[in-house]
CSV table of C-alpha atoms in Angstrom, one decimal:
chain,number,residue,atom,x,y,z
A,1,UNK,CA,8.2,-14.0,10.9
A,2,UNK,CA,9.0,-16.9,13.3
A,3,UNK,CA,12.3,-17.6,15.0
A,4,UNK,CA,13.4,-20.1,12.4
A,5,UNK,CA,12.7,-17.6,9.6
A,6,UNK,CA,14.9,-15.0,11.2
A,7,UNK,CA,17.6,-17.6,11.8
A,8,UNK,CA,17.6,-18.5,8.1
A,9,UNK,CA,17.7,-14.8,7.1
A,10,UNK,CA,20.7,-14.2,9.4
A,11,UNK,CA,22.6,-17.4,8.6
A,12,UNK,CA,22.2,-17.6,4.8
A,13,UNK,CA,24.6,-14.7,4.0
A,14,UNK,CA,27.4,-16.4,6.0
A,15,UNK,CA,26.6,-19.8,4.3
A,16,UNK,CA,26.9,-18.1,0.9
A,17,UNK,CA,30.2,-16.4,1.9
A,18,UNK,CA,31.5,-19.7,3.2
A,19,UNK,CA,30.4,-21.5,0.0
A,20,UNK,CA,32.0,-18.8,-2.2
A,21,UNK,CA,35.3,-19.1,-0.3
A,22,UNK,CA,35.2,-22.9,-0.5
A,23,UNK,CA,34.6,-22.6,-4.3
A,24,UNK,CA,37.6,-20.3,-4.7
A,25,UNK,CA,39.8,-22.7,-2.7
A,26,UNK,CA,38.6,-25.8,-4.6
A,27,UNK,CA,39.2,-24.0,-7.9
A,28,UNK,CA,42.7,-22.9,-6.8
A,29,UNK,CA,43.7,-26.4,-5.6
A,30,UNK,CA,42.3,-28.0,-8.8
A,31,UNK,CA,45.3,-26.8,-10.7
A,32,UNK,CA,47.7,-28.9,-8.5
A,33,UNK,CA,45.5,-31.8,-7.4
A,34,UNK,CA,44.0,-34.4,-9.7
A,35,UNK,CA,41.6,-35.4,-6.9
A,36,UNK,CA,40.3,-31.9,-6.4
A,37,UNK,CA,40.1,-31.3,-10.1
A,38,UNK,CA,37.8,-34.4,-10.3
A,39,UNK,CA,35.6,-33.0,-7.5
A,40,UNK,CA,35.4,-29.6,-9.3
A,41,UNK,CA,34.7,-30.9,-12.8
A,42,UNK,CA,32.3,-33.8,-12.0
A,43,UNK,CA,30.7,-32.5,-8.8
A,44,UNK,CA,30.7,-28.9,-7.7
A,45,UNK,CA,31.0,-27.1,-11.1
A,46,UNK,CA,27.9,-28.8,-12.8
A,47,UNK,CA,25.7,-28.0,-9.9
A,48,UNK,CA,27.0,-24.4,-9.6
A,49,UNK,CA,26.6,-23.9,-13.4
A,50,UNK,CA,23.0,-25.2,-13.4
A,51,UNK,CA,22.1,-22.9,-10.5
A,52,UNK,CA,23.7,-19.9,-12.2
A,53,UNK,CA,22.0,-20.5,-15.5
A,54,UNK,CA,18.6,-21.0,-13.9
A,55,UNK,CA,19.0,-17.8,-11.8
A,56,UNK,CA,20.1,-15.8,-14.9
A,57,UNK,CA,17.1,-17.1,-16.9
A,58,UNK,CA,14.8,-16.1,-14.0
A,59,UNK,CA,16.4,-12.7,-13.9
A,60,UNK,CA,16.2,-12.3,-17.7
A,61,UNK,CA,12.4,-12.8,-17.7
A,62,UNK,CA,12.1,-10.6,-14.5
A,63,UNK,CA,10.7,-13.5,-12.6
A,64,UNK,CA,9.3,-13.2,-9.1
A,65,UNK,CA,11.0,-16.5,-8.2
A,66,UNK,CA,14.6,-15.2,-8.5
A,67,UNK,CA,14.9,-15.3,-4.7
A,68,UNK,CA,14.0,-19.0,-4.5
A,69,UNK,CA,17.5,-20.3,-5.2
A,70,UNK,CA,19.0,-18.0,-2.5
A,71,UNK,CA,17.5,-20.4,0.0
A,72,UNK,CA,19.1,-23.4,-1.8
A,73,UNK,CA,22.4,-22.8,-0.1
A,74,UNK,CA,22.1,-25.5,2.6
A,75,UNK,CA,21.7,-28.1,-0.1
A,76,UNK,CA,24.9,-26.9,-1.9
A,77,UNK,CA,26.8,-27.0,1.4
A,78,UNK,CA,25.8,-30.6,1.9
A,79,UNK,CA,26.5,-31.8,-1.7
A,80,UNK,CA,29.9,-30.0,-1.7
A,81,UNK,CA,30.9,-31.7,1.6
A,82,UNK,CA,29.9,-35.1,0.1
A,83,UNK,CA,31.9,-34.4,-3.1
A,84,UNK,CA,35.1,-33.5,-1.1
A,85,UNK,CA,34.7,-36.7,0.9
A,86,UNK,CA,34.0,-38.7,-2.2
A,87,UNK,CA,37.1,-37.3,-3.9
A,88,UNK,CA,39.3,-39.6,-1.9
A,89,UNK,CA,40.1,-42.9,-3.5
A,90,UNK,CA,37.5,-45.1,-1.8
A,91,UNK,CA,35.4,-47.9,-3.1
A,92,UNK,CA,32.3,-45.7,-2.5
A,93,UNK,CA,33.4,-42.7,-4.5
A,94,UNK,CA,31.0,-43.2,-7.4
A,95,UNK,CA,28.2,-44.0,-5.1
A,96,UNK,CA,28.8,-40.8,-3.1
A,97,UNK,CA,29.1,-38.7,-6.3
A,98,UNK,CA,25.8,-40.2,-7.5
A,99,UNK,CA,24.2,-39.6,-4.1
A,100,UNK,CA,25.3,-36.0,-4.1
A,101,UNK,CA,23.7,-35.3,-7.5
A,102,UNK,CA,20.5,-37.1,-6.4
A,103,UNK,CA,20.3,-34.8,-3.3
A,104,UNK,CA,20.8,-31.8,-5.5
A,105,UNK,CA,18.1,-32.8,-8.0
A,106,UNK,CA,15.8,-33.8,-5.1
A,107,UNK,CA,16.3,-30.3,-3.6
A,108,UNK,CA,15.5,-28.6,-7.0
A,109,UNK,CA,12.4,-30.7,-7.4
A,110,UNK,CA,11.2,-30.1,-3.8
A,111,UNK,CA,11.8,-26.4,-4.1
A,112,UNK,CA,10.0,-26.3,-7.5
A,113,UNK,CA,7.0,-28.2,-6.1
A,114,UNK,CA,6.9,-26.1,-3.0
A,115,UNK,CA,6.9,-22.8,-4.9
A,116,UNK,CA,4.8,-24.0,-7.8
A,117,UNK,CA,7.8,-23.2,-9.9
A,118,UNK,CA,6.5,-24.5,-13.3
A,119,UNK,CA,3.3,-22.5,-13.1
A,120,UNK,CA,4.9,-19.3,-12.0
A,121,UNK,CA,7.8,-19.4,-14.5
A,122,UNK,CA,5.2,-20.1,-17.2
A,123,UNK,CA,3.3,-17.0,-16.1
A,124,UNK,CA,6.4,-14.9,-15.8
A,125,UNK,CA,7.5,-16.0,-19.3
A,126,UNK,CA,4.1,-14.9,-20.7
A,127,UNK,CA,4.4,-11.6,-19.0
A,128,UNK,CA,7.9,-11.2,-20.4
A,129,UNK,CA,6.7,-11.9,-24.0
A,130,UNK,CA,3.8,-9.4,-23.5
A,131,UNK,CA,6.2,-6.7,-22.3
A,132,UNK,CA,8.5,-7.3,-25.3
A,133,UNK,CA,5.5,-7.2,-27.7
A,134,UNK,CA,4.3,-4.0,-26.1
A,135,UNK,CA,7.7,-2.4,-26.7
A,136,UNK,CA,7.6,-3.5,-30.3
A,137,UNK,CA,4.1,-2.0,-30.8
A,138,UNK,CA,5.3,1.2,-29.2
A,139,UNK,CA,8.1,1.4,-31.7
A,140,UNK,CA,6.5,-0.1,-34.9
A,141,UNK,CA,2.8,0.3,-34.4
A,142,UNK,CA,0.4,-2.3,-36.0
A,143,UNK,CA,3.3,-3.8,-38.0
A,144,UNK,CA,4.5,-5.5,-34.8
A,145,UNK,CA,1.2,-7.4,-34.4
A,146,UNK,CA,1.1,-10.7,-36.4
A,147,UNK,CA,-2.1,-12.4,-37.5
A,148,UNK,CA,-1.5,-15.1,-35.0
A,149,UNK,CA,-1.8,-12.8,-32.0
A,150,UNK,CA,-4.6,-14.1,-29.8
A,151,UNK,CA,-7.4,-12.1,-28.3
A,152,UNK,CA,-6.1,-12.8,-24.8
A,153,UNK,CA,-2.7,-11.5,-25.8
A,154,UNK,CA,-4.3,-8.4,-27.2
A,155,UNK,CA,-6.2,-7.9,-23.9
A,156,UNK,CA,-3.0,-8.3,-21.9
A,157,UNK,CA,-1.3,-5.8,-24.2
A,158,UNK,CA,-4.1,-3.3,-23.7
A,159,UNK,CA,-4.1,-3.8,-19.9
A,160,UNK,CA,-0.3,-3.2,-19.8
A,161,UNK,CA,-0.7,-0.2,-22.1
A,162,UNK,CA,-3.4,1.2,-19.8
A,163,UNK,CA,-1.1,0.9,-16.8
A,164,UNK,CA,2.0,2.5,-18.4
A,165,UNK,CA,2.6,6.3,-18.1
A,166,UNK,CA,4.8,6.2,-21.2
A,167,UNK,CA,2.2,4.6,-23.5
A,168,UNK,CA,1.7,6.4,-26.8
A,169,UNK,CA,-1.8,7.3,-28.0
A,170,UNK,CA,-1.0,5.6,-31.3
A,171,UNK,CA,-0.3,2.3,-29.3
A,172,UNK,CA,-3.7,2.5,-27.6
A,173,UNK,CA,-5.4,3.3,-31.0
A,174,UNK,CA,-3.7,0.3,-32.6
A,175,UNK,CA,-4.9,-2.1,-29.9
A,176,UNK,CA,-8.5,-0.7,-29.8
A,177,UNK,CA,-8.6,-1.1,-33.6
A,178,UNK,CA,-8.2,-4.9,-33.1
A,179,UNK,CA,-11.8,-4.9,-31.7
A,180,UNK,CA,-11.1,-5.5,-28.0
A,181,UNK,CA,-13.0,-3.3,-25.6
A,182,UNK,CA,-11.2,-1.6,-22.7
A,183,UNK,CA,-14.4,-1.8,-20.7
A,184,UNK,CA,-14.8,-5.6,-20.7
A,185,UNK,CA,-12.8,-8.3,-18.9
A,186,UNK,CA,-10.7,-10.7,-20.9
A,187,UNK,CA,-13.3,-13.5,-20.5
A,188,UNK,CA,-16.0,-11.2,-21.9
A,189,UNK,CA,-13.9,-9.9,-24.8
A,190,UNK,CA,-12.4,-13.3,-25.8
A,191,UNK,CA,-15.3,-15.7,-25.4
A,192,UNK,CA,-14.6,-19.1,-26.8
A,193,UNK,CA,-10.8,-18.8,-26.6
A,194,UNK,CA,-9.4,-21.8,-24.7
A,195,UNK,CA,-6.3,-19.9,-23.4
A,196,UNK,CA,-8.3,-17.2,-21.7
A,197,UNK,CA,-7.7,-16.8,-18.0
A,198,UNK,CA,-10.6,-15.8,-15.8
A,199,UNK,CA,-10.0,-12.4,-14.2
A,200,UNK,CA,-12.1,-10.6,-11.6
A,201,UNK,CA,-15.0,-8.4,-12.8
A,202,UNK,CA,-13.0,-5.2,-12.2
A,203,UNK,CA,-9.9,-6.3,-14.1
A,204,UNK,CA,-10.5,-4.4,-17.3
A,205,UNK,CA,-8.0,-2.2,-19.1
A,206,UNK,CA,-10.1,0.9,-18.2
A,207,UNK,CA,-10.0,-0.1,-14.5
A,208,UNK,CA,-6.3,-0.8,-14.7
A,209,UNK,CA,-5.8,2.8,-16.0
A,210,UNK,CA,-8.0,4.1,-13.1
A,211,UNK,CA,-6.1,2.1,-10.5
A,212,UNK,CA,-2.8,3.3,-11.8
A,213,UNK,CA,-4.0,6.9,-12.0
A,214,UNK,CA,-3.0,7.0,-15.7
A,215,UNK,CA,-4.5,10.3,-16.9
A,216,UNK,CA,-3.5,9.7,-20.5
A,217,UNK,CA,-5.1,6.3,-20.8
A,218,UNK,CA,-8.3,7.4,-19.1
A,219,UNK,CA,-8.6,10.4,-21.4
A,220,UNK,CA,-8.2,8.2,-24.4
A,221,UNK,CA,-10.7,5.5,-23.2
A,222,UNK,CA,-13.1,8.3,-22.2
A,223,UNK,CA,-13.6,9.2,-25.8
A,224,UNK,CA,-15.3,5.8,-26.3
A,225,UNK,CA,-18.0,6.9,-23.7
A,226,UNK,CA,-19.1,9.9,-25.8
A,227,UNK,CA,-22.0,10.0,-28.3
A,228,UNK,CA,-25.3,8.2,-28.8
A,229,UNK,CA,-24.2,5.1,-30.6
A,230,UNK,CA,-25.3,1.8,-29.1
A,231,UNK,CA,-21.6,1.0,-28.4
A,232,UNK,CA,-21.1,4.2,-26.5
A,233,UNK,CA,-24.3,3.7,-24.5
A,234,UNK,CA,-23.2,0.2,-23.6
A,235,UNK,CA,-19.8,1.5,-22.5
A,236,UNK,CA,-21.5,4.1,-20.3
A,237,UNK,CA,-23.7,1.4,-18.7
A,238,UNK,CA,-20.6,-0.7,-17.8
A,239,UNK,CA,-18.8,2.3,-16.3
A,240,UNK,CA,-21.9,3.4,-14.4
A,241,UNK,CA,-22.3,0.0,-12.8
A,242,UNK,CA,-18.6,-0.1,-11.7
A,243,UNK,CA,-18.3,3.6,-10.9
A,244,UNK,CA,-14.6,4.0,-11.3
A,245,UNK,CA,-14.5,7.2,-9.2
A,246,UNK,CA,-14.8,5.1,-6.1
A,247,UNK,CA,-11.6,3.2,-7.3
A,248,UNK,CA,-9.8,6.5,-7.9
A,249,UNK,CA,-9.9,7.4,-4.2
A,250,UNK,CA,-9.1,4.0,-2.7
A,251,UNK,CA,-5.5,5.0,-1.8
A,252,UNK,CA,-4.7,5.2,1.9
A,253,UNK,CA,-2.0,7.8,1.9
A,254,UNK,CA,-2.1,9.4,-1.4
A,255,UNK,CA,0.9,11.5,-2.6
A,256,UNK,CA,0.3,15.0,-4.0
A,257,UNK,CA,0.8,13.6,-7.5
A,258,UNK,CA,-1.7,10.8,-6.9
A,259,UNK,CA,-4.3,13.3,-5.5
A,260,UNK,CA,-3.8,15.7,-8.5
A,261,UNK,CA,-4.1,12.9,-11.0
A,262,UNK,CA,-7.2,11.5,-9.2
A,263,UNK,CA,-8.9,14.9,-9.4
A,264,UNK,CA,-8.0,15.3,-13.1
A,265,UNK,CA,-9.4,11.8,-13.9
A,266,UNK,CA,-12.6,12.7,-11.9
A,267,UNK,CA,-13.0,15.9,-13.9
A,268,UNK,CA,-12.6,14.0,-17.2
A,269,UNK,CA,-15.2,11.4,-16.3
A,270,UNK,CA,-17.8,13.7,-14.6
A,271,UNK,CA,-17.7,16.0,-17.7
A,272,UNK,CA,-19.0,13.0,-19.7
A,273,UNK,CA,-21.0,11.2,-17.0
A,274,UNK,CA,-22.1,13.6,-14.2
A,275,UNK,CA,-24.2,10.9,-12.7
A,276,UNK,CA,-21.0,9.2,-11.4
A,277,UNK,CA,-20.8,11.7,-8.6
A,278,UNK,CA,-22.8,9.7,-6.0
A,279,UNK,CA,-22.6,9.6,-2.2
A,280,UNK,CA,-20.5,6.5,-2.4
A,281,UNK,CA,-17.9,8.5,-4.3
A,282,UNK,CA,-18.2,11.3,-1.7
A,283,UNK,CA,-17.5,8.7,1.0
A,284,UNK,CA,-14.4,7.5,-0.7
A,285,UNK,CA,-13.1,11.1,-1.1
A,286,UNK,CA,-13.9,11.9,2.6
A,287,UNK,CA,-12.2,8.7,3.8
A,288,UNK,CA,-8.9,10.0,2.4
A,289,UNK,CA,-9.4,13.6,3.5
A,290,UNK,CA,-8.9,15.0,0.0
A,291,UNK,CA,-9.9,18.7,0.4
A,292,UNK,CA,-9.2,19.7,-3.2
A,293,UNK,CA,-11.4,16.9,-4.6
A,294,UNK,CA,-14.1,17.8,-2.0
A,295,UNK,CA,-14.0,21.4,-2.9
A,296,UNK,CA,-14.4,20.7,-6.7
A,297,UNK,CA,-17.1,18.0,-6.1
A,298,UNK,CA,-19.1,20.4,-3.9
A,299,UNK,CA,-19.4,22.9,-6.7
A,300,UNK,CA,-20.8,20.1,-8.9
A,301,UNK,CA,-23.1,18.4,-6.4
A,302,UNK,CA,-23.0,18.3,-2.6
A,303,UNK,CA,-23.6,14.9,-0.9
A,304,UNK,CA,-27.2,14.0,0.1
A,305,UNK,CA,-26.1,12.2,3.2
A,306,UNK,CA,-26.0,14.6,6.2
A,307,UNK,CA,-22.9,13.2,7.7
A,308,UNK,CA,-21.0,13.3,4.4
A,309,UNK,CA,-22.2,16.9,3.9
A,310,UNK,CA,-20.9,17.9,7.3
A,311,UNK,CA,-17.6,16.2,6.7
A,312,UNK,CA,-17.3,18.0,3.3
A,313,UNK,CA,-18.0,21.3,5.0
A,314,UNK,CA,-15.2,20.6,7.5
A,315,UNK,CA,-12.7,19.9,4.6
A,316,UNK,CA,-13.6,22.6,2.1
A,317,UNK,CA,-14.0,24.5,4.6
A,318,UNK,CA,-17.4,26.2,5.1
A,319,UNK,CA,-16.7,27.3,8.6
A,320,UNK,CA,-19.7,29.6,9.3
A,321,UNK,CA,-22.3,27.2,7.9
A,322,UNK,CA,-20.8,24.3,9.7
A,323,UNK,CA,-20.7,26.0,13.1
A,324,UNK,CA,-24.3,27.1,12.6
A,325,UNK,CA,-25.2,23.4,12.1
A,326,UNK,CA,-23.3,22.3,15.2
A,327,UNK,CA,-24.8,25.1,17.3
A,328,UNK,CA,-28.3,24.2,16.2
A,329,UNK,CA,-27.8,20.4,16.9
A,330,UNK,CA,-24.7,19.8,19.0
A,331,UNK,CA,-25.3,16.0,18.9
A,332,UNK,CA,-24.1,16.0,15.3
A,333,UNK,CA,-20.6,15.8,16.7
A,334,UNK,CA,-21.3,12.2,17.8
A,335,UNK,CA,-23.1,10.9,14.7
A,336,UNK,CA,-21.7,8.3,12.4
A,337,UNK,CA,-23.0,6.4,9.4
A,338,UNK,CA,-25.8,4.1,10.3
A,339,UNK,CA,-24.9,1.8,7.4
A,340,UNK,CA,-21.3,1.2,8.6
A,341,UNK,CA,-20.4,0.4,12.2
A,342,UNK,CA,-16.7,1.2,11.3
A,343,UNK,CA,-17.6,4.7,10.1
A,344,UNK,CA,-15.8,7.3,12.3
A,345,UNK,CA,-17.8,9.8,14.3
A,346,UNK,CA,-18.0,13.3,12.9
A,347,UNK,CA,-16.0,14.9,15.7
A,348,UNK,CA,-13.2,12.3,15.0
A,349,UNK,CA,-13.2,13.2,11.3
A,350,UNK,CA,-13.3,17.0,12.2
A,351,UNK,CA,-10.3,16.7,14.5
A,352,UNK,CA,-8.3,14.3,12.4
A,353,UNK,CA,-8.9,15.6,8.9
A,354,UNK,CA,-10.8,18.9,9.2
A,355,UNK,CA,-9.4,22.3,8.1
A,356,UNK,CA,-7.5,24.1,10.8
A,357,UNK,CA,-9.7,27.2,10.5
A,358,UNK,CA,-12.8,25.1,11.4
A,359,UNK,CA,-11.1,23.5,14.5
A,360,UNK,CA,-9.9,27.0,15.6
A,361,UNK,CA,-13.4,28.4,15.3
A,362,UNK,CA,-15.0,25.4,17.0
A,363,UNK,CA,-12.6,25.6,20.0
A,364,UNK,CA,-12.5,29.4,20.3
A,365,UNK,CA,-16.3,29.7,20.4
A,366,UNK,CA,-16.6,27.1,23.1
A,367,UNK,CA,-19.2,25.0,21.2
A,368,UNK,CA,-17.9,21.5,22.2
A,369,UNK,CA,-19.0,20.0,25.5
A,370,UNK,CA,-15.7,18.3,26.4
A,371,UNK,CA,-17.1,17.3,29.8
A,372,UNK,CA,-19.4,14.9,28.1
A,373,UNK,CA,-17.0,13.7,25.4
A,374,UNK,CA,-14.1,13.0,27.7
A,375,UNK,CA,-16.3,10.8,29.9
A,376,UNK,CA,-17.4,8.4,27.2
A,377,UNK,CA,-15.9,5.0,27.9
A,378,UNK,CA,-13.3,3.5,25.5
A,379,UNK,CA,-9.8,4.4,24.2
A,380,UNK,CA,-11.1,4.8,20.7
A,381,UNK,CA,-13.7,7.4,21.9
A,382,UNK,CA,-11.2,9.7,23.5
A,383,UNK,CA,-11.1,12.9,21.4
A,384,UNK,CA,-7.7,13.9,22.8
A,385,UNK,CA,-6.2,10.7,21.6
A,386,UNK,CA,-7.6,11.5,18.1
A,387,UNK,CA,-5.9,14.9,18.3
A,388,UNK,CA,-2.6,13.5,19.5
A,389,UNK,CA,-2.6,10.7,16.8
A,390,UNK,CA,-3.0,13.4,14.1
A,391,UNK,CA,0.1,15.2,15.5
A,392,UNK,CA,2.8,15.7,12.9
A,393,UNK,CA,6.0,17.8,12.7
A,394,UNK,CA,4.3,20.9,11.5
A,395,UNK,CA,3.4,23.8,13.8
A,396,UNK,CA,-0.3,23.9,12.7
A,397,UNK,CA,-0.9,20.4,14.2
A,398,UNK,CA,0.8,21.4,17.5
A,399,UNK,CA,-1.2,24.7,17.7
A,400,UNK,CA,-4.5,22.9,17.1
A,401,UNK,CA,-3.7,20.3,19.7
A,402,UNK,CA,-2.7,23.0,22.2
A,403,UNK,CA,-6.0,24.8,21.5
A,404,UNK,CA,-8.0,21.6,22.1
A,405,UNK,CA,-6.1,20.8,25.4
A,406,UNK,CA,-6.6,24.4,26.6
A,407,UNK,CA,-10.3,24.2,25.9
A,408,UNK,CA,-10.7,20.8,27.6
A,409,UNK,CA,-8.7,22.1,30.6
A,410,UNK,CA,-10.8,25.3,30.8
A,411,UNK,CA,-13.9,23.1,31.1
A,412,UNK,CA,-12.2,21.1,33.9
A,413,UNK,CA,-12.6,18.1,31.6
A,414,UNK,CA,-8.9,17.0,31.5
A,415,UNK,CA,-8.7,13.7,33.4
A,416,UNK,CA,-5.7,13.7,35.7
A,417,UNK,CA,-5.4,9.9,35.5
A,418,UNK,CA,-4.8,10.1,31.7
A,419,UNK,CA,-2.3,12.9,31.5
A,420,UNK,CA,0.7,10.6,32.0
A,421,UNK,CA,-0.5,8.4,29.2
A,422,UNK,CA,-0.9,11.4,26.9
A,423,UNK,CA,2.7,12.6,27.8
A,424,UNK,CA,4.2,9.3,26.5
A,425,UNK,CA,2.4,9.4,23.2
A,426,UNK,CA,5.0,11.5,21.4
A,427,UNK,CA,8.1,13.4,22.2
A,428,UNK,CA,6.5,16.8,21.8
A,429,UNK,CA,3.7,16.5,24.3
A,430,UNK,CA,5.5,18.3,27.1
A,431,UNK,CA,5.8,21.6,25.2
A,432,UNK,CA,2.2,21.2,23.9
A,433,UNK,CA,0.8,20.9,27.4
A,434,UNK,CA,2.7,23.9,28.6
A,435,UNK,CA,1.5,25.9,25.6
A,436,UNK,CA,-2.0,24.9,26.4
A,437,UNK,CA,-1.7,26.4,29.9
A,438,UNK,CA,-1.3,23.1,31.8
A,439,UNK,CA,1.4,24.0,34.3
A,440,UNK,CA,4.3,21.8,35.4
A,441,UNK,CA,2.8,21.3,38.9
A,442,UNK,CA,-0.3,19.7,37.4
A,443,UNK,CA,1.9,17.5,35.1
A,444,UNK,CA,4.0,16.2,38.0
A,445,UNK,CA,0.8,15.7,40.1
A,446,UNK,CA,-0.6,13.6,37.2
A,447,UNK,CA,2.6,11.4,37.2
A,448,UNK,CA,2.3,10.8,40.9
A,449,UNK,CA,-1.4,9.9,40.4
A,450,UNK,CA,-0.4,7.4,37.7
A,451,UNK,CA,1.9,5.7,40.2
A,452,UNK,CA,-1.0,5.1,42.5
A,453,UNK,CA,-3.7,4.3,39.9
A,454,UNK,CA,-1.8,2.4,37.3
A,455,UNK,CA,1.2,1.1,39.2
A,456,UNK,CA,3.4,3.6,37.4
A,457,UNK,CA,2.6,2.1,33.9
A,458,UNK,CA,3.4,5.5,32.2
A,459,UNK,CA,5.1,7.5,35.0
A,460,UNK,CA,8.8,6.8,34.1
A,461,UNK,CA,8.5,7.9,30.5
A,462,UNK,CA,6.1,10.7,31.4
A,463,UNK,CA,8.5,12.1,34.0
A,464,UNK,CA,11.4,12.1,31.5
A,465,UNK,CA,9.2,14.1,29.1
A,466,UNK,CA,8.2,16.6,31.8
A,467,UNK,CA,11.7,16.9,33.2
A,468,UNK,CA,12.8,17.8,29.7
A,469,UNK,CA,10.5,20.9,29.6
A,470,UNK,CA,10.1,21.8,33.3
A,471,UNK,CA,12.5,22.6,36.1
A,472,UNK,CA,11.9,19.6,38.5
A,473,UNK,CA,10.2,20.6,41.8
A,474,UNK,CA,12.4,20.4,44.8
């Protein structure tokens, strides 16, 4: 946000408080002064009432634009000031009153045009009607659906139902009975209907249920994938092309509930269509480090891609088999997907998302050549930075990081010039270095080295961290 934006955010509350105070004073004075009463009744009150009614209507339909009129305050301040001036008996009173209302209307029209107010309110009104209709169908079933309900409205209802955790199975059955398919988009379901809005290819009720991790809706829709009827086969073809399992694991930081529901949905779909478990799905699972899903998927079908297979073994974990692979070909630690330049190297995955038992075994058996890895150029190639960035509040993360630092130090691969930078990464690094066997003398020496090499870029914060855990040398 730019400086003007912050200024508006900070100033607006004071403007509203000032306007509210002015409104109270004007209202109080209106009982005693005919001039002020004229200002209130013919100037301030109509504008305030219009603004309140509009805001309440937007709130009633749960509109996204309810915030718009918060930023209308400067216009109200200007028009109120003009009204107060015009309230005096001058020859320009009527002209000033008219000018003030023109400014108000111009402000409304400008704000409406800038925010595309008409289109968005129309859209919000439609969503409100669909939500109300959904609640009626939940309560009254098919009786709530009139004959004039359009196909596009039915599709919006079905999509909303697919997203809602509280949807009744009877509601889904009622909507499906109206001959709309949860596997098709609105444009495919409602061909020839003028009011149909064109949605993206993935926006189907089925995909909406997947994206919202709605187990109940997915279970209901999955029944339409079973059997050998032409319709069931066609539904399976559609699902196979889109492969919803990839969508299931697109979250970046999934909660435990999200991961559990994702695995439950995966089980439901794979039971009907085992061919959905592809390497693309494996990649999605590995990208979010979902060990439970990887464990269950492995029993069904391990990935064909070698990198994905190694990553899965690190998650599950299959420690002995993985260590045997690494011993046989140590260079696997540096491999990444050839098809994606952004794919992380296996060692990065192992350190950041691998099971603690695997990392323990890898370090304790001295399999990793840290001398080579720590000399690779580039901040994003530093395995110790990977380890530190994983560091959380739990003791396991600290123990693993201390093990890695100890092993790096034992191989004389810990670059002195980087230690000061490592120390500033998080507030726990002092204890972790000591636990790893890196003594205070070496830490202070690294800080002095930073002063010479990097002009003390990290030395001040690093010294504070080391002073916290070490007795400063005299």
